[in-house]
Amino acid sequence: MSAQERAAVIAALNGPTVTAPTRATLLERLDARYGRQFLSETEFARLRAVALRLVPHDPAEMDLSGLIDQRLHQNLSDGWRYADTPADGPAYQGLLAALPSNFETLSGDEQDAAIHKLQADQPHPFEDLLAELTEGFMAHPLTQYRFGYAGFMDAPGWPRVGPNELEAREIAYGESGNDQ
Amino acid sequence: MTNNLELDVLVIGTGAGGAPLLARLAATGLRVLALEAGVRHRPAEMPTDEVAQAGLFWMDERLSAGKDPVGFGRNNSGRGVGGSTLHYTAYTPRAQPDDFELLKEFGQGVDWPLSYADLEPYYDEVEQFLGVSGPSEYPWGPPRQRPYPHPALPLNGAALLMEQAAQQSGIRTSAAANAALSRPQEQEGYGLRPACSNRGFCQAGCSTGAKASLDVTYLALAESKGASIWEGAQVTKLLMQGGRVSGAEFVRDGKTQTLHARQVVLAAGAIETPRLLLLSGVGNSSGQVGRNFMAHVGVQVWGLVDDDLRPYKGIPGGLISEDFHRIPGLVGGYLLQSLGVMPVTYATQYARGTGKWGAALSEHLSQYNHVAGINVLGECLPYAGNFLELSSELDGRGLPKPLIHFSFGENEHRMAEHAEAVMRDLWAKIGAREVWALPRAAHTIGTARMGHDPSTNVVDAFGRSHDTPGLWICDNSTFPSSLSVNPGLTQMALSLRTADALIAELRA
Ligand SMILES: Cc1cc2nc3c(=O)[nH]c(=O)nc-3n(C[C@H](O)[C@H](O)[C@H](O)COP(=O)(O)OP(=O)(O)OC[C@H]3O[C@@H](n4cnc5c(N)ncnc54)[C@H](O)[C@@H]3O)c2cc1C
Ligand code: SF4
């Protein structure tokens, strides 16, 4: 349940095992929301629908599509691009335009079939979009909590690094951690 | 705006090529200044977070073409006071003597204009100064004059699993040499650097100073000896006067400025160095600038194990094997190394490498704590089709973006196949599940090659431009071959060697 998870994340971030710069970064990301600025309303709605199929998540918890729109708006690059692909903005717009016009109202299976076709037809732009969504997802503190990732609690260091040599804070943190 | 400083040497770039040299020149009493496009990243201000640390990388857009386009950005190049060493894994193997003589041994590639013996004293000096941690007996290469200054760092999960699998396969392994401290060390010009706390985020910048990035080592020394470092100063052009390179034009705080010096050292890395030379129309009478671009065969193999490995813990580069330094039927060879990995890096590599999405993607990523990896770094030969040129597309400064063509040749394909089979076999031995391989090229090498013949090389054996006086190049662009080891230590050794040649020339 998200409220409890959020509380656990915030408690960990405010604890003594997290350094100040790490805390500031992750607290900000936990609640980051973006207004649409680059894509058109139609494009943005479609991006949200695609994003849900590519990287299942709750958009109320993490604004992965907004994150992408924001980057495109700021014209930030990740440092490189396939030479055969247009700039990121037009490339993503091209991906969205290539989907069936009723994409948002299709069933999940039909959406997936359309996405498979997109992946085959435009492999490079598709790979970039998938990677960018995956990055936003994996970097989010709630995902990290659910996957039992505790690496940000490193202020005291990790004296033991062998297999199964867990510190108490690693065992205690996160859903997969609790399962062990 | 012209800055009227009386400079002996102007250095462009403060990475593995620029920094040791800057310290050496300053210690000799020369008036030296370095221009660095990036800013200072102070260890204590670094979050343990990969996304927030994107500023350690060169994020200006590069265009990648060819059959095996090279990823840049967070993959391949740094920006900041310290260059790519801010985010390197700090593996510091030495090259072996035969690495410098591929042509002699195989009739392919080119030989270096220098030998292992020329570099040996510099290797030793760099290892001692950085405080490399390593094994007391290293099984490969010539014996070293002095042991590593610190004992090896502890092996993490992936390293221990690789060790176990290699034993069953009869492959020798060793704890790797790492430029991260297993014991605290007093660093001249900086102060006390603590021992590594095993936080595993070396590739997002070390927040403790345990890792020997150049900001806490050679650059601190350089500044303590009187060198100046101007951060946030991106060079846009080399300046000429009377047929010699006399300085550089750069943009700082939005203003275009110039600086002049008796000698200029270009140390901007294997992409920006040839780009600047081409932009300035300098140093290219051989037509070789931008040519001979190489990137190591860098295939990685990943799998899931039942053990809780926590791949974020421990120095990411723990175990090494150079048993495949030579492989019958192939030119050159590769080394094997174990891999720790940060979560976002793993996740995006998995998405790109497998193309998986939806439930299959999140299901796999939810097992991040059980991920174990190995990779190789293998020889890459220079090919005519692999080169950098200026694209017709302009960047935010109105300068052409670099366009890099890269395709593996036959030797690289066969080496990658060989390596993938070896690594899959190792991971089968430990019962890893969902094993997958990421084909990959690592490190940017070549583009301004060193060699004796001015008609086929850009610089001489010391990094001195063959055709334009006043210009020196000191970075990974000068490597004539890729070497089958990580390039950082060799680059720092070359940097000190170039410094000695420069000092001799200035005194002559
Ligand atoms: C993720 C990663 C891990 C690595 N791990 C290892 C490892 O374990 N061991 C190893 O040996 N090597 C490793 N390397 C490689 C190593 O970092 C490089 O070989 C080495 O740093 C290259 O040195 P350089 O001087 O050529 O360039 P860099 O160190 O990249 O320095 C170039 C500098 O020039 C600056 N610059 C560029 N253009 C301009 C301009 N126009 N004006 C002003 N400044 C400019 C840049 O900002 C940068 O600071 C790794 C690299 C990466 C990307
Ligand atoms: S593992 Fe050691 S060297 Fe690497 S970032 Fe952590 S403290 Fe620094």
Coordinates of N, CA, C and O in Angstrom, one line a residue, chain B residues 1 13 27 37 50 61-62 131 172 178 181 183 225 229 246 265 285 290 292 304 329 346 355 382 388 412 433 501 507:
Chain B
M1 N 37.8 38.7 -25.3 CA 38.6 39.2 -24.1 C 39.9 38.4 -24.1 O 39.9 37.1 -24.2
G13 N 41.8 20.3 -20.8 CA 41.3 19.0 -20.3 C 42.1 18.6 -19.1 O 43.3 18.7 -19.0
A27 N 55.3 21.3 -10.6 CA 56.3 21.0 -9.6 C 57.7 21.4 -10.1 O 58.6 21.6 -9.3
A37 N 36.3 22.1 -19.4 CA 34.9 22.4 -19.7 C 34.0 22.2 -18.6 O 33.0 22.9 -18.4
E50 N 22.6 7.6 -9.3 CA 23.2 7.7 -10.7 C 22.6 8.8 -11.5 O 23.3 9.5 -12.2
E61 N 25.5 16.4 -27.3 CA 25.1 15.2 -28.2 C 26.2 14.9 -29.2 O 26.7 15.7 -29.9
R62 N 26.5 13.6 -29.3 CA 27.3 13.0 -30.3 C 26.5 12.1 -31.2 O 25.5 11.5 -30.7
G131 N 48.1 5.3 -4.9 CA 47.8 4.4 -3.8 C 47.0 3.2 -4.3 O 45.9 2.9 -3.8
R172 N 42.8 -19.2 -14.2 CA 43.4 -18.5 -13.1 C 42.8 -17.1 -12.9 O 42.5 -16.4 -13.9
N178 N 43.3 -2.0 -8.1 CA 42.3 -0.9 -8.2 C 42.9 0.4 -7.6 O 43.5 0.3 -6.5
L181 N 41.6 3.1 -2.2 CA 42.5 2.7 -1.1 C 41.9 1.6 -0.2 O 40.7 1.8 0.2
R183 N 43.6 1.1 2.5 CA 44.0 1.7 3.8 C 44.0 3.2 3.6 O 44.3 3.7 2.4
K225 N 51.2 23.1 -6.1 CA 52.5 23.5 -6.7 C 52.4 24.8 -7.6 O 53.2 25.1 -8.3
I229 N 43.6 26.0 -12.3 CA 42.6 25.3 -13.1 C 41.4 26.2 -13.3 O 40.8 26.6 -12.3
S246 N 49.5 28.8 -30.5 CA 49.9 29.8 -29.5 C 48.9 29.9 -28.4 O 49.2 30.6 -27.5
V265 N 48.9 21.9 -24.6 CA 48.7 20.5 -24.6 C 47.2 20.2 -24.7 O 46.4 20.7 -23.9
S285 N 48.2 17.5 -41.3 CA 48.7 17.4 -42.6 C 48.8 15.9 -43.0 O 48.8 15.6 -44.2
G290 N 41.1 12.0 -36.5 CA 39.8 11.4 -36.5 C 39.8 10.0 -36.9 O 38.9 9.2 -36.7
N292 N 41.3 5.9 -37.3 CA 41.8 4.9 -36.4 C 41.1 4.9 -35.0 O 41.7 4.7 -34.0
L304 N 21.2 -14.3 -12.9 CA 20.6 -14.2 -11.6 C 21.0 -15.4 -10.8 O 21.1 -16.5 -11.3
G329 N 44.4 -18.2 -33.0 CA 43.6 -17.9 -34.2 C 43.1 -16.4 -34.2 O 42.5 -16.0 -35.1
Y346 N 22.1 -1.0 -14.5 CA 21.7 -2.3 -14.8 C 20.3 -2.3 -15.6 O 20.2 -3.0 -16.6
G355 N 15.6 -5.7 -25.1 CA 14.4 -5.2 -25.7 C 13.2 -5.6 -24.9 O 12.0 -5.4 -25.4
P382 N 42.5 -1.1 -35.6 CA 42.1 0.1 -36.3 C 41.6 -0.3 -37.7 O 42.2 -1.1 -38.4
L388 N 36.1 9.5 -36.9 CA 35.3 10.6 -36.4 C 35.4 11.7 -37.5 O 36.4 12.0 -38.0
E412 N 37.1 -8.7 -34.1 CA 36.3 -8.3 -32.9 C 35.1 -9.2 -32.7 O 34.7 -9.6 -31.6
R433 N 20.7 -18.2 -13.4 CA 19.5 -18.2 -14.2 C 19.4 -17.0 -15.1 O 20.0 -16.0 -14.9
A501 N 59.2 15.2 -21.5 CA 59.6 15.6 -22.8 C 59.4 17.1 -23.0 O 60.2 17.9 -23.5
R507 N 63.3 23.7 -21.7 CA 64.6 24.1 -21.1 C 65.6 24.2 -22.2 O 66.7 24.8 -22.0

